[in-house]
Amino acid sequence: MKRPLNSWLLAPPALLLLISASLPPACSTDTGKTDKPAAAKAKPAQTPADSSLRGYFQFPIKPGQPNLLAASMGELRPNHFHGGLDIKTDGGVDRPVYAAAEGYISRLKQSSFGYGNVLYITHPNGLTTVYGHLNHFRGPVAAELLKRQYEKQTYELELHFQPGQFPVQKGEVVALSGNTGGSAGPHLHWEVRDAKDNQLNPLQWGGFAEIQDHVPPTALMTAVEPLSIDARVQGRFEKRLFAPTGTPATGFVVPDTIPAYGTVGLLLQAFDRFDNAWNKNGLQRVEVLVNGKPWHEHFINGIGFPDDTRQVNHFTDYDYTMSAGRTLQKLWIDDGNTLPIYRTGPLRGKLRVEPGQVYTVEIRMADSYGNTTPLRMVLRGEQPAYWQTRSATVRKPTLRYDVLRNILRVTVDDTARQAPNLTLLRTGRQLQLKASYTDQSRTVYLYDLRAGLPDSLRFPGIRTAQRFDRQAMIPAGTEQLFANQYLSLAFAPRSIYDTLYLQTSYKDGLWTIQNARTPVQEALRVTLKPPVPVVDKARSAVYMVRGNAKIWQGNRWDGENITFATRIFGQFRILTDTIPPSARLVSKSAAGLVFKVGDDLSGLASYALTVGGQWRRLRFEHKNSTLFTENQDTLGPRLRGPASLRITDQAGNEKVINFNL
């Protein structure tokens, strides 16, 4: 097994957003002047409307009876759009799972991660239904899986089948529901996919009688964000949040008119609910109208898997999610976003606000059953000019900066009565920046980094110039290589969504690459160059470090350098694992064996149980760190006589326990 089996078990909850980047998805500016919005133009539909599919699929849990959903299609999850429906199973496991239509079992997989135990049924119309987090498979395919597991002596196995090999009829019980893989509780994850593996919304063909929804969506927050260097919202170059008032029945409104200028983008936080359920589910459709004209729309009825689903990190404000814990979806198409879910105009949902103009904005939120809620607000164009407010709490000048898209924003706690210029230095040349505004004695300066990266920043009253830590501008869409004495980074064309202003550092065995608030789309290759040779390379690997958690990344050595692939920016160390994993037999009876296992660093890589010298299948559940036998195993040796459990971690450390049954 290449993936460490339990290293994620040791991570605190705050790391789940980061760690899920390593796992398969599971339930786990155009600035042209305009004051009249152009009509939105349609892109090709995600899936053609097909009336023949109305009633084609049977509901797979308790068909014909009222049921509830724990999650809807397209919800915004860490690193992926939720690809289907999560159907409640009354809080328990082993509920019958019915084939949604006739077809054949084309694929199944047993795993402790992702979808867990998952079954795929391909139907005569070319669509495939997916049933995830199962406890057990049923029928002849279960016997075939068991046979193949013993042939290969592994529990974690994926199999593909030919048409006609394992046919099923609509309504046939094909499995029992469970809580396997990345599931956070018992339920059935159910998807519909087309021949290209696009995940489709099962509710789009009229819904199901088992699931009732008469509840319109609820708006929690909206925001307006400057997208150009001249843009302002309430006079500031920063995202401004607004809590709307109202109810789903009456609609929502931002009471006060919002002064703005330049190219801005709208953002939204909202949720939906189904009848008789308190789960907060996602929206299916969001439309934006400006001055009564269609301006922008996104409609999540189909997501490409796996190529498109990770773009959720660009569909939302990822940096804000990671720093503030609030998920805001962008109501414009950001640079690098290629999702085919939009109908939009020439500004791609961005709004150019001009002085003296008024923009009445209506955001319509809708669910799969057509329940719709409006959110209304008004923007007024206001020409920006330097303004100043003072605060007696500021005692001495201090400087800090951040990068927002292509803009360097420098904030100085300024004690001067009149804000002085900020000096940017680059290879002996100087550039003077005038202040944009001073808010409570904090003066803001703005600079477009596309004009060149400065070496340092100097401000009157601060003795030494502050070094600018962004080392390179990495464009998206092409292969790029960055290297220095401590590391090298190889970016693939799709590693990043948009231009990256790269920052790296090394100190005392800790490599920092950008920060965890910057999303990665496809993995980039990282090579670390330790300044001091590592002695025990065989047991040493790279680990992502976040607080007290350490997550194994890879251990491919080439001389004194070590290479790994990552889809997460952050901090990394090379650590040596010399401690074997732990294992103890916690239960033995006629019903079977249960082992508690773990590892303090690299995570489990493999496990094997032998009884009387013969291999016996074990099932692994990473959520509770257990290995156990199953009564359904009819091929393995009887649990009698001498037995041995051998487990190995990613560093090659081994633990063996011997016992008698």
mmCIF file of C-alpha atoms in Angstrom, residues 128-353:
data_model
loop_
_atom_site.group_PDB
_atom_site.id
_atom_site.type_symbol
_atom_site.label_atom_id
_atom_site.label_comp_id
_atom_site.label_asym_id
_atom_site.label_seq_id
_atom_site.Cartn_x
_atom_site.Cartn_y
_atom_site.Cartn_z
ATOM 1 C CA THR A 128 -23.646 4.492 -14.090
ATOM 2 C CA THR A 129 -24.900 4.628 -10.513
ATOM 3 C CA VAL A 130 -22.397 4.598 -7.655
ATOM 4 C CA TYR A 131 -23.099 3.305 -4.134
ATOM 5 C CA GLY A 132 -20.512 4.296 -1.518
ATOM 6 C CA HIS A 133 -19.581 3.689 2.147
ATOM 7 C CA LEU A 134 -21.131 0.210 2.033
ATOM 8 C CA ASN A 135 -20.690 -2.329 4.802
ATOM 9 C CA HIS A 136 -21.072 -5.481 2.701
ATOM 10 C CA PHE A 137 -21.696 -6.515 -0.893
ATOM 11 C CA ARG A 138 -24.446 -8.995 -1.733
ATOM 12 C CA GLY A 139 -24.924 -11.616 -4.413
ATOM 13 C CA PRO A 140 -22.436 -13.503 -6.629
ATOM 14 C CA VAL A 141 -20.125 -10.502 -6.890
ATOM 15 C CA ALA A 142 -19.375 -10.728 -3.156
ATOM 16 C CA ALA A 143 -18.118 -14.286 -3.603
ATOM 17 C CA GLU A 144 -16.006 -13.223 -6.590
ATOM 18 C CA LEU A 145 -14.425 -10.424 -4.566
ATOM 19 C CA LEU A 146 -13.580 -12.766 -1.701
ATOM 20 C CA LYS A 147 -11.971 -15.243 -4.095
ATOM 21 C CA ARG A 148 -9.838 -12.547 -5.735
ATOM 22 C CA GLN A 149 -8.778 -11.159 -2.347
ATOM 23 C CA TYR A 150 -7.408 -14.555 -1.360
ATOM 24 C CA GLU A 151 -5.682 -14.941 -4.708
ATOM 25 C CA LYS A 152 -3.892 -11.611 -4.239
ATOM 26 C CA GLN A 153 -3.753 -11.818 -0.418
ATOM 27 C CA THR A 154 -5.047 -8.281 0.106
ATOM 28 C CA TYR A 155 -8.219 -6.756 1.491
ATOM 29 C CA GLU A 156 -7.967 -3.447 -0.341
ATOM 30 C CA LEU A 157 -8.811 -4.328 -3.922
ATOM 31 C CA GLU A 158 -10.515 -2.812 -6.955
ATOM 32 C CA LEU A 159 -12.142 -4.998 -9.623
ATOM 33 C CA HIS A 160 -13.674 -4.278 -13.040
ATOM 34 C CA PHE A 161 -16.207 -6.556 -14.715
ATOM 35 C CA GLN A 162 -17.536 -7.140 -18.222
ATOM 36 C CA PRO A 163 -21.161 -6.615 -19.318
ATOM 37 C CA GLY A 164 -23.233 -9.669 -18.554
ATOM 38 C CA GLN A 165 -20.833 -10.999 -15.929
ATOM 39 C CA PHE A 166 -22.854 -9.776 -12.947
ATOM 40 C CA PRO A 167 -26.267 -8.535 -14.170
ATOM 41 C CA VAL A 168 -28.709 -6.935 -11.739
ATOM 42 C CA GLN A 169 -32.368 -6.037 -11.936
ATOM 43 C CA LYS A 170 -33.970 -2.795 -10.820
ATOM 44 C CA GLY A 171 -34.848 -3.118 -7.135
ATOM 45 C CA GLU A 172 -32.441 -5.995 -6.484
ATOM 46 C CA VAL A 173 -30.526 -5.824 -3.191
ATOM 47 C CA VAL A 174 -26.882 -5.389 -4.181
ATOM 48 C CA ALA A 175 -25.313 -4.361 -0.864
ATOM 49 C CA LEU A 176 -25.863 -3.335 2.734
ATOM 50 C CA SER A 177 -25.277 0.272 3.784
ATOM 51 C CA GLY A 178 -22.425 1.173 6.064
ATOM 52 C CA ASN A 179 -20.006 3.771 7.387
ATOM 53 C CA THR A 180 -16.773 2.829 5.591
ATOM 54 C CA GLY A 181 -14.053 4.990 4.097
ATOM 55 C CA GLY A 182 -14.190 8.744 4.621
ATOM 56 C CA SER A 183 -17.759 8.679 5.901
ATOM 57 C CA ALA A 184 -18.456 10.771 8.992
ATOM 58 C CA GLY A 185 -21.486 8.678 9.956
ATOM 59 C CA PRO A 186 -23.732 5.896 8.633
ATOM 60 C CA HIS A 187 -25.322 6.755 5.269
ATOM 61 C CA LEU A 188 -25.344 5.795 1.602
ATOM 62 C CA HIS A 189 -23.430 8.015 -0.796
ATOM 63 C CA TRP A 190 -25.238 7.708 -4.154
ATOM 64 C CA GLU A 191 -24.169 9.141 -7.499
ATOM 65 C CA VAL A 192 -25.181 9.116 -11.135
ATOM 66 C CA ARG A 193 -22.343 9.390 -13.676
ATOM 67 C CA ASP A 194 -22.239 9.563 -17.445
ATOM 68 C CA ALA A 195 -19.841 7.710 -19.751
ATOM 69 C CA LYS A 196 -17.185 10.429 -19.237
ATOM 70 C CA ASP A 197 -17.396 10.078 -15.440
ATOM 71 C CA ASN A 198 -19.163 13.424 -14.993
ATOM 72 C CA GLN A 199 -21.023 13.361 -11.688
ATOM 73 C CA LEU A 200 -24.658 14.297 -12.350
ATOM 74 C CA ASN A 201 -27.329 15.550 -9.980
ATOM 75 C CA PRO A 202 -29.780 12.653 -9.416
ATOM 76 C CA LEU A 203 -32.527 15.167 -8.518
ATOM 77 C CA GLN A 204 -32.460 16.972 -11.871
ATOM 78 C CA TRP A 205 -34.984 14.628 -13.535
ATOM 79 C CA GLY A 206 -37.901 15.486 -11.286
ATOM 80 C CA GLY A 207 -36.588 14.458 -7.890
ATOM 81 C CA PHE A 208 -37.938 11.540 -5.867
ATOM 82 C CA ALA A 209 -41.177 11.168 -3.934
ATOM 83 C CA GLU A 210 -39.120 9.814 -1.038
ATOM 84 C CA ILE A 211 -37.431 13.229 -0.652
ATOM 85 C CA GLN A 212 -39.669 16.256 -0.173
ATOM 86 C CA ASP A 213 -38.424 19.825 -0.333
ATOM 87 C CA HIS A 214 -40.602 22.911 0.064
ATOM 88 C CA VAL A 215 -37.977 24.988 1.895
ATOM 89 C CA PRO A 216 -36.278 27.849 0.005
ATOM 90 C CA PRO A 217 -32.569 28.568 0.576
ATOM 91 C CA THR A 218 -31.256 30.834 3.333
ATOM 92 C CA ALA A 219 -28.669 33.587 2.865
ATOM 93 C CA LEU A 220 -26.109 33.982 5.644
ATOM 94 C CA MET A 221 -23.658 36.517 4.279
ATOM 95 C CA THR A 222 -22.744 38.397 1.142
ATOM 96 C CA ALA A 223 -19.568 40.264 0.318
ATOM 97 C CA VAL A 224 -18.142 42.702 -2.205
ATOM 98 C CA GLU A 225 -14.461 42.439 -3.103
ATOM 99 C CA PRO A 226 -12.193 44.806 -5.091
ATOM 100 C CA LEU A 227 -10.724 43.046 -8.147
ATOM 101 C CA SER A 228 -8.679 45.885 -9.698
ATOM 102 C CA ILE A 229 -6.039 48.128 -8.143
ATOM 103 C CA ASP A 230 -8.297 51.178 -8.485
ATOM 104 C CA ALA A 231 -11.307 49.408 -6.946
ATOM 105 C CA ARG A 232 -12.703 50.284 -3.523
ATOM 106 C CA VAL A 233 -15.558 49.021 -1.361
ATOM 107 C CA GLN A 234 -16.657 51.501 1.289
ATOM 108 C CA GLY A 235 -13.480 53.395 0.416
ATOM 109 C CA ARG A 236 -11.173 50.442 1.190
ATOM 110 C CA PHE A 237 -9.172 47.930 -0.836
ATOM 111 C CA GLU A 238 -10.471 44.904 1.005
ATOM 112 C CA LYS A 239 -13.326 42.432 0.992
ATOM 113 C CA ARG A 240 -16.315 43.839 2.889
ATOM 114 C CA LEU A 241 -18.898 41.479 4.393
ATOM 115 C CA PHE A 242 -22.592 42.285 4.843
ATOM 116 C CA ALA A 243 -25.135 40.329 6.884
ATOM 117 C CA PRO A 244 -28.508 40.490 5.099
ATOM 118 C CA THR A 245 -31.810 40.708 6.936
ATOM 119 C CA GLY A 246 -34.938 38.740 6.073
ATOM 120 C CA THR A 247 -36.197 35.161 5.836
ATOM 121 C CA PRO A 248 -36.436 32.513 3.103
ATOM 122 C CA ALA A 249 -40.158 33.285 2.836
ATOM 123 C CA THR A 250 -39.754 37.052 2.377
ATOM 124 C CA GLY A 251 -36.316 37.206 0.799
ATOM 125 C CA PHE A 252 -33.175 38.895 2.081
ATOM 126 C CA VAL A 253 -31.865 42.409 1.737
ATOM 127 C CA VAL A 254 -28.692 44.339 2.609
ATOM 128 C CA PRO A 255 -30.316 47.421 4.178
ATOM 129 C CA ASP A 256 -27.687 50.046 3.415
ATOM 130 C CA THR A 257 -26.448 51.211 0.032
ATOM 131 C CA ILE A 258 -22.824 50.118 -0.494
ATOM 132 C CA PRO A 259 -20.426 52.736 -1.899
ATOM 133 C CA ALA A 260 -17.973 51.150 -4.338
ATOM 134 C CA TYR A 261 -15.787 51.893 -7.320
ATOM 135 C CA GLY A 262 -13.889 50.001 -10.030
ATOM 136 C CA THR A 263 -14.056 46.316 -10.879
ATOM 137 C CA VAL A 264 -15.604 44.359 -8.007
ATOM 138 C CA GLY A 265 -16.842 40.838 -7.432
ATOM 139 C CA LEU A 266 -19.782 39.571 -5.391
ATOM 140 C CA LEU A 267 -19.585 36.627 -3.003
ATOM 141 C CA LEU A 268 -22.246 34.613 -1.193
ATOM 142 C CA GLN A 269 -22.612 32.293 1.771
ATOM 143 C CA ALA A 270 -25.925 30.442 1.835
ATOM 144 C CA PHE A 271 -27.474 27.043 2.463
ATOM 145 C CA ASP A 272 -30.586 25.021 1.700
ATOM 146 C CA ARG A 273 -32.685 22.555 3.670
ATOM 147 C CA PHE A 274 -35.015 19.709 2.780
ATOM 148 C CA ASP A 275 -38.336 19.072 4.513
ATOM 149 C CA ASN A 276 -38.078 17.614 8.031
ATOM 150 C CA ALA A 277 -34.277 17.854 8.136
ATOM 151 C CA TRP A 278 -31.909 20.332 9.776
ATOM 152 C CA ASN A 279 -28.875 19.539 7.657
ATOM 153 C CA LYS A 280 -27.459 22.558 5.882
ATOM 154 C CA ASN A 281 -27.226 21.562 2.218
ATOM 155 C CA GLY A 282 -25.812 23.295 -0.830
ATOM 156 C CA LEU A 283 -27.427 25.428 -3.532
ATOM 157 C CA GLN A 284 -27.998 24.147 -7.060
ATOM 158 C CA ARG A 285 -28.332 27.413 -8.915
ATOM 159 C CA VAL A 286 -27.372 31.044 -8.270
ATOM 160 C CA GLU A 287 -28.434 33.800 -10.666
ATOM 161 C CA VAL A 288 -27.278 37.428 -10.511
ATOM 162 C CA LEU A 289 -29.322 40.239 -12.034
ATOM 163 C CA VAL A 290 -28.014 43.802 -12.234
ATOM 164 C CA ASN A 291 -30.525 46.578 -12.831
ATOM 165 C CA GLY A 292 -33.039 43.893 -13.755
ATOM 166 C CA LYS A 293 -30.871 42.309 -16.499
ATOM 167 C CA PRO A 294 -29.331 38.809 -16.358
ATOM 168 C CA TRP A 295 -25.684 39.233 -15.435
ATOM 169 C CA HIS A 296 -24.258 35.911 -14.305
ATOM 170 C CA GLU A 297 -25.373 32.397 -13.349
ATOM 171 C CA HIS A 298 -23.880 29.143 -12.171
ATOM 172 C CA PHE A 299 -25.801 25.883 -12.124
ATOM 173 C CA ILE A 300 -24.252 22.845 -10.413
ATOM 174 C CA ASN A 301 -26.009 19.922 -12.085
ATOM 175 C CA GLY A 302 -22.879 18.141 -13.243
ATOM 176 C CA ILE A 303 -19.200 18.141 -12.250
ATOM 177 C CA GLY A 304 -16.373 16.457 -14.139
ATOM 178 C CA PHE A 305 -14.643 13.800 -12.064
ATOM 179 C CA PRO A 306 -11.829 13.930 -11.183
ATOM 180 C CA ASP A 307 -10.595 16.816 -13.350
ATOM 181 C CA ASP A 308 -13.116 19.502 -12.349
ATOM 182 C CA THR A 309 -14.127 18.656 -8.806
ATOM 183 C CA ARG A 310 -11.002 20.114 -7.163
ATOM 184 C CA GLN A 311 -11.766 23.479 -8.770
ATOM 185 C CA VAL A 312 -14.095 24.028 -5.823
ATOM 186 C CA ASN A 313 -10.999 25.639 -4.273
ATOM 187 C CA HIS A 314 -11.143 28.325 -6.973
ATOM 188 C CA PHE A 315 -14.939 28.497 -7.154
ATOM 189 C CA THR A 316 -14.845 29.566 -3.499
ATOM 190 C CA ASP A 317 -12.587 32.056 -1.720
ATOM 191 C CA TYR A 318 -10.098 29.446 -0.503
ATOM 192 C CA ASP A 319 -7.875 31.898 1.353
ATOM 193 C CA TYR A 320 -10.841 33.217 3.319
ATOM 194 C CA THR A 321 -12.080 29.704 4.082
ATOM 195 C CA MET A 322 -8.688 28.710 5.460
ATOM 196 C CA SER A 323 -8.169 31.896 7.481
ATOM 197 C CA ALA A 324 -11.700 32.727 8.663
ATOM 198 C CA GLY A 325 -13.524 29.391 8.431
ATOM 199 C CA ARG A 326 -16.354 30.839 6.333
ATOM 200 C CA THR A 327 -17.031 29.459 2.835
ATOM 201 C CA LEU A 328 -17.898 32.179 0.333
ATOM 202 C CA GLN A 329 -18.682 31.230 -3.262
ATOM 203 C CA LYS A 330 -17.572 33.675 -5.937
ATOM 204 C CA LEU A 331 -20.311 35.031 -8.182
ATOM 205 C CA TRP A 332 -17.872 35.633 -11.006
ATOM 206 C CA ILE A 333 -15.512 33.445 -13.035
ATOM 207 C CA ASP A 334 -12.046 33.934 -11.633
ATOM 208 C CA ASP A 335 -8.954 33.690 -13.833
ATOM 209 C CA GLY A 336 -8.008 30.015 -14.187
ATOM 210 C CA ASN A 337 -11.522 28.711 -13.507
ATOM 211 C CA THR A 338 -12.544 26.364 -16.350
ATOM 212 C CA LEU A 339 -15.699 24.881 -14.825
ATOM 213 C CA PRO A 340 -18.489 24.474 -17.440
ATOM 214 C CA ILE A 341 -21.240 25.475 -15.010
ATOM 215 C CA TYR A 342 -21.664 29.137 -15.970
ATOM 216 C CA ARG A 343 -23.827 31.366 -18.143
ATOM 217 C CA THR A 344 -22.315 34.808 -18.093
ATOM 218 C CA GLY A 345 -21.618 38.039 -19.951
ATOM 219 C CA PRO A 346 -18.474 39.718 -21.290
ATOM 220 C CA LEU A 347 -17.235 40.688 -17.813
ATOM 221 C CA ARG A 348 -17.585 37.071 -16.616
ATOM 222 C CA GLY A 349 -19.684 38.143 -13.633
ATOM 223 C CA LYS A 350 -17.382 40.962 -12.532
ATOM 224 C CA LEU A 351 -19.042 44.347 -12.125
ATOM 225 C CA ARG A 352 -17.441 47.648 -13.160
ATOM 226 C CA VAL A 353 -18.824 50.335 -10.862
#
